[in-house]
mmCIF file of C-alpha atoms in Angstrom:
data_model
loop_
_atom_site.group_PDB
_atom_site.id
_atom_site.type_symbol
_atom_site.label_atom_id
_atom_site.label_comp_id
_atom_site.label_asym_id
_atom_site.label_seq_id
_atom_site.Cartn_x
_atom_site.Cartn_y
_atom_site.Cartn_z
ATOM 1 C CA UNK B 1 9.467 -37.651 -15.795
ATOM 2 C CA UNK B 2 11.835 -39.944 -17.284
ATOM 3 C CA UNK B 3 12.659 -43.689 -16.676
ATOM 4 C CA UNK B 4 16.194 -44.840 -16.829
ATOM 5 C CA UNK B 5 16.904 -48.238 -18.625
ATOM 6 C CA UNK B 6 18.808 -49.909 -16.221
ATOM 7 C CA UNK B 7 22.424 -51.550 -16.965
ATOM 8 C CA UNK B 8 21.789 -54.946 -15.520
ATOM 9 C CA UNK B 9 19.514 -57.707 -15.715
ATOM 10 C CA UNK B 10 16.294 -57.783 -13.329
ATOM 11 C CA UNK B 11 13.308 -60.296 -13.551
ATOM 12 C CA UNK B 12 11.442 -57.550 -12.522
ATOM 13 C CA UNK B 13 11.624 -54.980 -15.140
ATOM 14 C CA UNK B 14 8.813 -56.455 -17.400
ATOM 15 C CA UNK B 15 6.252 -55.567 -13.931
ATOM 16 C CA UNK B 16 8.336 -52.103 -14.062
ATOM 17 C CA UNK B 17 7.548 -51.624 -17.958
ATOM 18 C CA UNK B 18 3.747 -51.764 -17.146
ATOM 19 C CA UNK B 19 3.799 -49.801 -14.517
ATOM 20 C CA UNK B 20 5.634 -46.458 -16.419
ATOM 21 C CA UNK B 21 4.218 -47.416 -19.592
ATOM 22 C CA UNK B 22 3.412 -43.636 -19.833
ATOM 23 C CA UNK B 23 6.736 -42.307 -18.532
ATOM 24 C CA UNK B 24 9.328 -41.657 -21.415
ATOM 25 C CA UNK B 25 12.310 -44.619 -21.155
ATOM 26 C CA UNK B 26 15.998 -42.790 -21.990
ATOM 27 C CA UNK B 27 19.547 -44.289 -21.830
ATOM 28 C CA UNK B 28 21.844 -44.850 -19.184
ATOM 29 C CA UNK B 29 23.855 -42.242 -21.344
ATOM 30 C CA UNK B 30 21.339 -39.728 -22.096
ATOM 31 C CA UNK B 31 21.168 -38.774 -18.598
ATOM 32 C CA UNK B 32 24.489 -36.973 -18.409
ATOM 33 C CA UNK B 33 22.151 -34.412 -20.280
ATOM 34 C CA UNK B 34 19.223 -34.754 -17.838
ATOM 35 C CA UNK B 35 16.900 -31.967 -17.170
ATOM 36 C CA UNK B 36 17.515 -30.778 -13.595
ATOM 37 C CA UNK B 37 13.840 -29.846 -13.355
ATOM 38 C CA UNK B 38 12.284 -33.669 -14.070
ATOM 39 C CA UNK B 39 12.228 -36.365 -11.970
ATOM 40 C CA UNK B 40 14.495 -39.153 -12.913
ATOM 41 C CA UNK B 41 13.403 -43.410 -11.727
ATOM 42 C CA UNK B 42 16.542 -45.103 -12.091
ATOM 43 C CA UNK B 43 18.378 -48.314 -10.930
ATOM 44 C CA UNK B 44 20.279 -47.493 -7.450
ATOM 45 C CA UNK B 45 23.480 -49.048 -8.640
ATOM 46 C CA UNK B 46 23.089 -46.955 -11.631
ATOM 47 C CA UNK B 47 22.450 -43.944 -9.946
ATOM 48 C CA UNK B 48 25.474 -44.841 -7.222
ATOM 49 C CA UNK B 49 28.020 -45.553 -10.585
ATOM 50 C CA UNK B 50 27.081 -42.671 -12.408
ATOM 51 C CA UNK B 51 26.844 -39.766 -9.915
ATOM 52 C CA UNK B 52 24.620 -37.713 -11.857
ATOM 53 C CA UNK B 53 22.326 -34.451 -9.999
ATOM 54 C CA UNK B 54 19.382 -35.306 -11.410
ATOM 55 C CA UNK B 55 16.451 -35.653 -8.967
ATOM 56 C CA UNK B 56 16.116 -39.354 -8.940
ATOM 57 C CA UNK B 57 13.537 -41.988 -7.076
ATOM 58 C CA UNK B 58 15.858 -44.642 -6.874
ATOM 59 C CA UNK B 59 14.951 -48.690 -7.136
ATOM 60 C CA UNK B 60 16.930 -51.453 -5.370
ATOM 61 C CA UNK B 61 16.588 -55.175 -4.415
ATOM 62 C CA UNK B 62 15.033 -56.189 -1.446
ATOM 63 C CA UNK B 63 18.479 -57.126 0.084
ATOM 64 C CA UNK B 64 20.267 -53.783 -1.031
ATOM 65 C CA UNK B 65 19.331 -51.843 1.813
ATOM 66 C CA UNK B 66 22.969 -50.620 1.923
ATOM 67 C CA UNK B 67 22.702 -49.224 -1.481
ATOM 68 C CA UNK B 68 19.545 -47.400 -0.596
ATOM 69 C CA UNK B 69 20.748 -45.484 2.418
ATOM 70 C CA UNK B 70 23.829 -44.273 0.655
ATOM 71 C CA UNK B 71 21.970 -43.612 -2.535
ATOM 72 C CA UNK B 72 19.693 -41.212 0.068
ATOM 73 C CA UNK B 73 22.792 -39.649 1.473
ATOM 74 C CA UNK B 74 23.835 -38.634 -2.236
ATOM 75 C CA UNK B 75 20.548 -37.079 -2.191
ATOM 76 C CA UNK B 76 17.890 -39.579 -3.919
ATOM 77 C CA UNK B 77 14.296 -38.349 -3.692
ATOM 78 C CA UNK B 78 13.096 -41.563 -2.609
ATOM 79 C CA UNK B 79 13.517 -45.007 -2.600
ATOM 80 C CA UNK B 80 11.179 -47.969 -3.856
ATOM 81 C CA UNK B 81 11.956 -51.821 -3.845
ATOM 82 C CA UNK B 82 12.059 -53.905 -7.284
ATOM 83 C CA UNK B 83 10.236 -56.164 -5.534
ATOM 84 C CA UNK B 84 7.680 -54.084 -4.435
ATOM 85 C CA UNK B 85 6.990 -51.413 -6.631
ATOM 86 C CA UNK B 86 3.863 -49.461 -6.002
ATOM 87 C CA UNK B 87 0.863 -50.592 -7.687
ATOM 88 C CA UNK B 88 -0.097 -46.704 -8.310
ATOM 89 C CA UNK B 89 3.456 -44.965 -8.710
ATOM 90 C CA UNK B 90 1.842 -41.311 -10.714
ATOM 91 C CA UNK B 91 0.313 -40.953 -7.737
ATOM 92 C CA UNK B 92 3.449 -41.437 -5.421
ATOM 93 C CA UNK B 93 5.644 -39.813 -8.397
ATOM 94 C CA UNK B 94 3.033 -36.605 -7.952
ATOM 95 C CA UNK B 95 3.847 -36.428 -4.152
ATOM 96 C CA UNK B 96 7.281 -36.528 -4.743
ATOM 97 C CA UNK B 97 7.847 -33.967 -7.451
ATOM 98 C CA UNK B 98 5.119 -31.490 -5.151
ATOM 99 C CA UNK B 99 7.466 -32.203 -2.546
ATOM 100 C CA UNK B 100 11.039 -31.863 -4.255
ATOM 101 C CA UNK B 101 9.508 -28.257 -5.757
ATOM 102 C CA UNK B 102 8.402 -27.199 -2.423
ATOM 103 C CA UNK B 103 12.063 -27.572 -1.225
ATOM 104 C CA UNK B 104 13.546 -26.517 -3.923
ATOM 105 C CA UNK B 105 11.536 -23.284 -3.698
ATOM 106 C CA UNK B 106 12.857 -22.520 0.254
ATOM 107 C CA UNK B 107 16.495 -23.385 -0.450
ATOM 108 C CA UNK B 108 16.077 -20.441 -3.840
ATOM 109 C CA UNK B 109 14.571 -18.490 -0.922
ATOM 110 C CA UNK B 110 17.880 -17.041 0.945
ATOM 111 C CA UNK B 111 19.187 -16.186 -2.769
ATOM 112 C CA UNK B 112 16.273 -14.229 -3.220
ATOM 113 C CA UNK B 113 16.269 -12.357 -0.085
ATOM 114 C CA UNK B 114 19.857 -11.157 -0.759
ATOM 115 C CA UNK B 115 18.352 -9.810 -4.246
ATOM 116 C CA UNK B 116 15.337 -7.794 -2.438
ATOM 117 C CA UNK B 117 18.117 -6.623 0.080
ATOM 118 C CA UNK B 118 20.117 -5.579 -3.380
ATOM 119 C CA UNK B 119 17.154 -3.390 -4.462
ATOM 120 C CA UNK B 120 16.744 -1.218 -0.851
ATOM 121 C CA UNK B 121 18.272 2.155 -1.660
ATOM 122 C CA UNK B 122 21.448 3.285 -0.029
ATOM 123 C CA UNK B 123 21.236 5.039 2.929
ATOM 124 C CA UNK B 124 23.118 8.646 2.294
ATOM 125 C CA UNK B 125 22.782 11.878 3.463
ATOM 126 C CA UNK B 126 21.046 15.015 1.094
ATOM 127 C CA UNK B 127 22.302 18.139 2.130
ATOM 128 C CA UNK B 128 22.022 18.963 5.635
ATOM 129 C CA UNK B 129 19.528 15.606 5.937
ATOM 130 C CA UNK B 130 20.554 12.098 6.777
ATOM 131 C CA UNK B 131 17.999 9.123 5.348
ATOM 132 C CA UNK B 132 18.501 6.078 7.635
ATOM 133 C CA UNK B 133 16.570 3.636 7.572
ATOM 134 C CA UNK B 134 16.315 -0.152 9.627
ATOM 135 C CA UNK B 135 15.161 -3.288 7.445
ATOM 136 C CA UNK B 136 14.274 -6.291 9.167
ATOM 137 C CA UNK B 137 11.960 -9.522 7.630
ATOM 138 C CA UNK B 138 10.781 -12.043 9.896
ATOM 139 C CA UNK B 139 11.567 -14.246 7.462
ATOM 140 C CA UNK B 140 13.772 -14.525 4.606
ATOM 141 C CA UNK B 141 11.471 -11.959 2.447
ATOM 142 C CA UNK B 142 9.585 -9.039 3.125
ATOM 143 C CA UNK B 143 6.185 -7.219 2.418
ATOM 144 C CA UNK B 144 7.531 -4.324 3.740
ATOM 145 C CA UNK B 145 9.633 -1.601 1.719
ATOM 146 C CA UNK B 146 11.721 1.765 1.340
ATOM 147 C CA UNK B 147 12.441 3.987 -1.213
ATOM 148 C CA UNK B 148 13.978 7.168 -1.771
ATOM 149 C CA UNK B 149 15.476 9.215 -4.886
ATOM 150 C CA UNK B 150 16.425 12.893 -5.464
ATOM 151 C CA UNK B 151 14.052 15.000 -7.640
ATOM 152 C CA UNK B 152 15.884 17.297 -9.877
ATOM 153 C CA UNK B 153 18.730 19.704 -7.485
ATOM 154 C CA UNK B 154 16.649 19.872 -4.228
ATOM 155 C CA UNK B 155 13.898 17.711 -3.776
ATOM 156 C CA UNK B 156 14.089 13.607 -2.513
ATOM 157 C CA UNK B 157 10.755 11.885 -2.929
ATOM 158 C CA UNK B 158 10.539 8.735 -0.247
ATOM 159 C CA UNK B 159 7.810 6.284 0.571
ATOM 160 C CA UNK B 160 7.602 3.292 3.489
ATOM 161 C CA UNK B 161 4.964 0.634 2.076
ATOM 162 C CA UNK B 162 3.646 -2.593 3.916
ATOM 163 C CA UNK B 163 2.076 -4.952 1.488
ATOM 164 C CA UNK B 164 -1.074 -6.899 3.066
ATOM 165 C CA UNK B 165 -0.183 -10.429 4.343
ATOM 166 C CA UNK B 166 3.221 -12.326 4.336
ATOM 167 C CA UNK B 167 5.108 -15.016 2.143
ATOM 168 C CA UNK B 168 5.859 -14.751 -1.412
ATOM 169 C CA UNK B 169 3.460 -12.771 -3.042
ATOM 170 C CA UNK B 170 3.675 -10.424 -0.779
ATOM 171 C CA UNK B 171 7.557 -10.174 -1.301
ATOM 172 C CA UNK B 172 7.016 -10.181 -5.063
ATOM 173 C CA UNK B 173 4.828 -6.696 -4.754
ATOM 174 C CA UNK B 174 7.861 -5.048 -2.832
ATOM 175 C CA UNK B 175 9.982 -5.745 -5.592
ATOM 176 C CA UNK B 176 7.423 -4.239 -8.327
ATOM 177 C CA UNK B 177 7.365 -1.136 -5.842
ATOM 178 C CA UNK B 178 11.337 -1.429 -6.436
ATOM 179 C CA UNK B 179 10.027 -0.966 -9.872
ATOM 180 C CA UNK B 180 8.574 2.873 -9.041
ATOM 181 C CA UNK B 181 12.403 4.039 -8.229
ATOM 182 C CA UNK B 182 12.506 7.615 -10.045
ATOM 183 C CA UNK B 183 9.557 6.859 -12.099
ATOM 184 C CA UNK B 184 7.771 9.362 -9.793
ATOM 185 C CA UNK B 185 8.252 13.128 -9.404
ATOM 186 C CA UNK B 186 5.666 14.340 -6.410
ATOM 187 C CA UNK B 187 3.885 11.963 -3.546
ATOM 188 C CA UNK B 188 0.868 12.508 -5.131
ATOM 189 C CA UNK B 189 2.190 11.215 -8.599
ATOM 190 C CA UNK B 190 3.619 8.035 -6.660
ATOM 191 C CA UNK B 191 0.153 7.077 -4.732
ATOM 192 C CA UNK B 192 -1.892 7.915 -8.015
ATOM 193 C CA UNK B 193 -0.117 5.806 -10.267
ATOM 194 C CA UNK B 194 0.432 3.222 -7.941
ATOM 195 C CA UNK B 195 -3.646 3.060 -6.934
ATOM 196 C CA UNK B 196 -4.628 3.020 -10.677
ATOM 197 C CA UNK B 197 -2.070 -0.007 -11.378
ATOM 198 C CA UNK B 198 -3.326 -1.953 -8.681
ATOM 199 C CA UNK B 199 -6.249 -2.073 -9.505
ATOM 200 C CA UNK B 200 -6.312 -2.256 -13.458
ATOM 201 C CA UNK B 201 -4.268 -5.107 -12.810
ATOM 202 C CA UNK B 202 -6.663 -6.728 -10.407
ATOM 203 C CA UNK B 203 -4.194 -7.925 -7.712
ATOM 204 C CA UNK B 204 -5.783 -9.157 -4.399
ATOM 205 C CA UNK B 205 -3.087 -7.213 -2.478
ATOM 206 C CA UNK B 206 -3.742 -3.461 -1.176
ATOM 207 C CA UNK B 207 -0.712 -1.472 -0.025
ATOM 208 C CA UNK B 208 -0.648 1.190 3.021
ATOM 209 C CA UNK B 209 1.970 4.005 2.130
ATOM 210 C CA UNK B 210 3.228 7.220 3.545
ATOM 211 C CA UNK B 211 4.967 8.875 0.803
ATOM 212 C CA UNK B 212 6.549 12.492 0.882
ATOM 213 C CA UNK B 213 8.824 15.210 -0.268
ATOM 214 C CA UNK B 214 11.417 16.804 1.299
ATOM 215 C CA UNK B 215 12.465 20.124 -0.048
ATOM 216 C CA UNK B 216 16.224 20.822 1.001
ATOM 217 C CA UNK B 217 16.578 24.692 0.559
ATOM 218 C CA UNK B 218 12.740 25.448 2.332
ATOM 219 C CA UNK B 219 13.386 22.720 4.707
ATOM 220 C CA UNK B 220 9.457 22.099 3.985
ATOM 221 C CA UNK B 221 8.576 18.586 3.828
ATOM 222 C CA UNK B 222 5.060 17.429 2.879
ATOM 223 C CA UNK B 223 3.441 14.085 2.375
ATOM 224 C CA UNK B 224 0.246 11.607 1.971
ATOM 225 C CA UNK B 225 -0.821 8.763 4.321
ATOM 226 C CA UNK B 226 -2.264 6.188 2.366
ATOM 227 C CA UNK B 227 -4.082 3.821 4.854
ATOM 228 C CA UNK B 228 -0.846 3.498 6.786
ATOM 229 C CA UNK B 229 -0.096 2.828 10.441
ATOM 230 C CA UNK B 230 1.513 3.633 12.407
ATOM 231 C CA UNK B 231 1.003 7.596 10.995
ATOM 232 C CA UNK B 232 4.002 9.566 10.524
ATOM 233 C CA UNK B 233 5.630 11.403 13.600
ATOM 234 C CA UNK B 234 7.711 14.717 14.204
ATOM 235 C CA UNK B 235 10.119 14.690 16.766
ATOM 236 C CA UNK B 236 11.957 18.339 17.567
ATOM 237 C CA UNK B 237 13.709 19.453 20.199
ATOM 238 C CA UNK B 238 11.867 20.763 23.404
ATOM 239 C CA UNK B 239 8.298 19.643 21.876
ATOM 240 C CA UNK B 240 5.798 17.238 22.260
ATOM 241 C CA UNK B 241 6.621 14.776 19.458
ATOM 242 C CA UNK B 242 3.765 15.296 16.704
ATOM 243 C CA UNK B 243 1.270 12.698 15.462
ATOM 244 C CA UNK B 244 0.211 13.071 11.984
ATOM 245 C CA UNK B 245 -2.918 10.405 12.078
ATOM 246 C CA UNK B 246 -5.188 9.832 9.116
ATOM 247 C CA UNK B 247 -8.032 8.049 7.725
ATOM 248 C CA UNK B 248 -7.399 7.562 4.066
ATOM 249 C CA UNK B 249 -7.820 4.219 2.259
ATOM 250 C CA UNK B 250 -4.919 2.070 1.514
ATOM 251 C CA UNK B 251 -4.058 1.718 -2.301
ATOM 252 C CA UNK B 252 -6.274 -0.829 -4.429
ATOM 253 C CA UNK B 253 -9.428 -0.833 -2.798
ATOM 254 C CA UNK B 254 -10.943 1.880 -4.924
ATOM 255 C CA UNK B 255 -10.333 4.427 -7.631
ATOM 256 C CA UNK B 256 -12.213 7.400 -5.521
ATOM 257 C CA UNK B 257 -8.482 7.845 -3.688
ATOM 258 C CA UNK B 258 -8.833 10.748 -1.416
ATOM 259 C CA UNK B 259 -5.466 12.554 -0.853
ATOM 260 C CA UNK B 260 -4.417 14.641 1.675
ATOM 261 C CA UNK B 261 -0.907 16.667 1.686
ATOM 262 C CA UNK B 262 0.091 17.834 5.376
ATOM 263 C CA UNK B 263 2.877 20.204 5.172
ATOM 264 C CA UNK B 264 5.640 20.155 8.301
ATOM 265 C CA UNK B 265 8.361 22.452 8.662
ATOM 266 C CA UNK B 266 11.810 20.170 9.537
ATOM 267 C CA UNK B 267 13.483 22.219 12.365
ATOM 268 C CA UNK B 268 17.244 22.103 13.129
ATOM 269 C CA UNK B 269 18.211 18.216 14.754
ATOM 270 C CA UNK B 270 14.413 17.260 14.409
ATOM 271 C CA UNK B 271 13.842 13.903 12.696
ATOM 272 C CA UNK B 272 10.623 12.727 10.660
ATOM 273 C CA UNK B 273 9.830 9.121 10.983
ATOM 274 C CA UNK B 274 8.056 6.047 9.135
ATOM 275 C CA UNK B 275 7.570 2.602 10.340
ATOM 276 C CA UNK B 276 5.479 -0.426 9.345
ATOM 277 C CA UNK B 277 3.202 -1.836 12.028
ATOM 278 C CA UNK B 278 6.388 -4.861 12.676
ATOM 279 C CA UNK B 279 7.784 -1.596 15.112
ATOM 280 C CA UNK B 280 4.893 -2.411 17.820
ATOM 281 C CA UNK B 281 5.559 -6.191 17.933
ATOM 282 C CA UNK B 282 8.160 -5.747 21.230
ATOM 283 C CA UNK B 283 5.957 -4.186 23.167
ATOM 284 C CA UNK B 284 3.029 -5.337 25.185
ATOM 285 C CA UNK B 285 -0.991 -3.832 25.194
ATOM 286 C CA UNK B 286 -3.309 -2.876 22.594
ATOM 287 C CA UNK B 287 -2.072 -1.558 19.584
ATOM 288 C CA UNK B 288 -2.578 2.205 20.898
ATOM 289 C CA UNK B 289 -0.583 0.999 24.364
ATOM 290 C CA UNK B 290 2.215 -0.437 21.730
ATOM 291 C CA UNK B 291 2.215 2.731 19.898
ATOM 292 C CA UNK B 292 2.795 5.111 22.388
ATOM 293 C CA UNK B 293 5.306 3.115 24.020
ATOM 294 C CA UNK B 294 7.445 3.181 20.722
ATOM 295 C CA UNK B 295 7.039 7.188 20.323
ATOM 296 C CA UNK B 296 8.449 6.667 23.832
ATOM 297 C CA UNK B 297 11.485 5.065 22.866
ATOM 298 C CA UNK B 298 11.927 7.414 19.633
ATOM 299 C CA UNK B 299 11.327 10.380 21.297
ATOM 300 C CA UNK B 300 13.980 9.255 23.363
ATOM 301 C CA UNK B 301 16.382 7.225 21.133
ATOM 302 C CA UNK B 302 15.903 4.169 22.932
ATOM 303 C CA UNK B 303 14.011 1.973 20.131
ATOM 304 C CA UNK B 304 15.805 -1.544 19.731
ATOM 305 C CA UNK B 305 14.302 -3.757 16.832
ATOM 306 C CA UNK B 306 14.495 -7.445 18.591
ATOM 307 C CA UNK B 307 16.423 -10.361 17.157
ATOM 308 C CA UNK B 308 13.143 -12.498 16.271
ATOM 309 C CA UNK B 309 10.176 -10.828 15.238
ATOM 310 C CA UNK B 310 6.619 -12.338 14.465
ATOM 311 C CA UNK B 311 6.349 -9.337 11.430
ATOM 312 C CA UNK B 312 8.482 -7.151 9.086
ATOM 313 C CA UNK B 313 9.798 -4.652 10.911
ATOM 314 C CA UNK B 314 10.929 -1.517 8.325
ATOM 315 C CA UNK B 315 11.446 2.494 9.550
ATOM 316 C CA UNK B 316 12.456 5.324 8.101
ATOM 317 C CA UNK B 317 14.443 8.005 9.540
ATOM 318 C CA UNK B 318 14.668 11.925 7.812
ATOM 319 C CA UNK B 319 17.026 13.572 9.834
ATOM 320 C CA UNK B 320 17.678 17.369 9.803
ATOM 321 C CA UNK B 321 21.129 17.655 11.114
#
């Protein structure tokens, strides 16, 4: 934090020199090269005269309420009276930096949505298969993420992750997962590596994960369930859509990972589908009620992902055309 020495005379500045004794004192024209990311204390008129960006608690005279109220609508942090300067201002200074990073942190937060949204593959079509996919945060960022790449002429590896919890950190993990694109070569590869890092590194996150391979001459597609639901489903035409459940452990709660590959054969317009557990907030029930009503609707091609959702809502769609 830095205190500006202000331009004109005050009775009061001897009071103010006690007060920031430990704050570094700078000139009026030093702070053309302010550092955006300390807190400035400067005179208001100063501040008004000068125009500078810097975050600034701002000081007037009792009687320059005026000055305040514009100095707040040229964004000043805060404003204290010369007059009546706090008797303990670290302690008001350290509420109002806390505060100015905790809104500096949700206005960098659309900027960094757009990024994540950057890293999502394109969705594109392999051969005689179309990978669509729907991406929808409840918030700005997600926990939830998709992923696929071609493996050498006829093979595309994919995964659909959900990251346990919401906010930030969660958000950050989807972007290391980002990190995995064509550093892989087999679902079992992917869930391996990605189990060991977890937990070498120690992170208090575990991931769910449905990760697979689809072969585009055999038409054989085969993949792991990782702790994931909802599980994976088949839907062909003139069958009962198919249910792949499973009771593995997600990734990072132990090194004993036990993997199981189930093979399906992709028929002529079937589809193979992913989702995160955000696909069963619009309907009502228990979670198996809210399941089966959504292999309703895809069965049927009638699932609508709402406008406002309570969770990240991501799905994957392999389509054989």
């Amino acid at each position: 934090m830095y205190f500006v020495y202000p331009s004109r005379e005050l009775r009061q500045l001897d009071k103010a020199l006690t007060l920031f004794a430990d704050i570094e004192w700078v000139k009026l024209t030093l702070v053309e090269m302010c550092d955006p990311y300390q807190i400035y204390i400067a005179d208001v008129h100063d501040y008004l005269n000068n125009q500078w960006t810097c975050p600034t608690v701002v000081i007037a005279r009792e009687d320059e309420g005026a000055a305040l109220s514009m100095a707040w609508q040229k964004g000043a942090l805060a404003g204290w009276i010369w007059e009546d300067l706090p008797e303990q201002p670290y302690d008001k200074l350290q509420q109002i930096e806390a505060q100015y990073k905790r809104n500096q942190d949700s206005r960098d937060l659309p900027t960094a949505a757009e990024l994540q949204q950057r890293l999502l593959p394109t969705q594109q079509q392999f051969g005689q298969y179309d990978f669509q996919y729907l991406f929808q945060p409840t918030a700005y960022l997600s926990g939830d993420w998709i992923d696929f790449w071609q493996v050498g002429e006829d093979q595309v590896l994919f995964y659909l992750a959900d990251v346990s919890g919401h906010g930030v950190t969660s958000s950050l993990l989807t972007s290391w997962l980002a990190g995995f694109h064509k550093r892989a070569h087999s679902p079992k590869h992917l869930i391996v590596k990605l189990n060991d890092m977890l937990i070498k590194e120690n992170i208090e996150k575990h991931i769910t994960m449905i990760a697979g391979m689809i072969d585009l001459k055999t038409n054989q597609l085969r993949f792991i369930n990782a702790g994931h639901f909802p599980p994976a489903i088949y839907i062909a035409p003139n069958q009962e859509p198919v249910v792949f459940n499973s009771s593995s452990f997600p990734l990072g709660l132990t090194d004993d990972l036990k993997i199981d590959e189930i093979t399906v054969d992709m028929q002529p317009d079937s589809q193979f589908i992913l989702c995160s557990d955000g696909a069963l907030e619009p309907y009502k029930g228990g979670i198996n009620e809210q399941f089966q009503l959504l292999l309703n609707d895809l069965a049927n091609k009638q699932f609508t992902a709402p406008t406002h959702v309570n969770d990240d809502i991501a799905m994957l769609k392999i389509i054989h055309k």
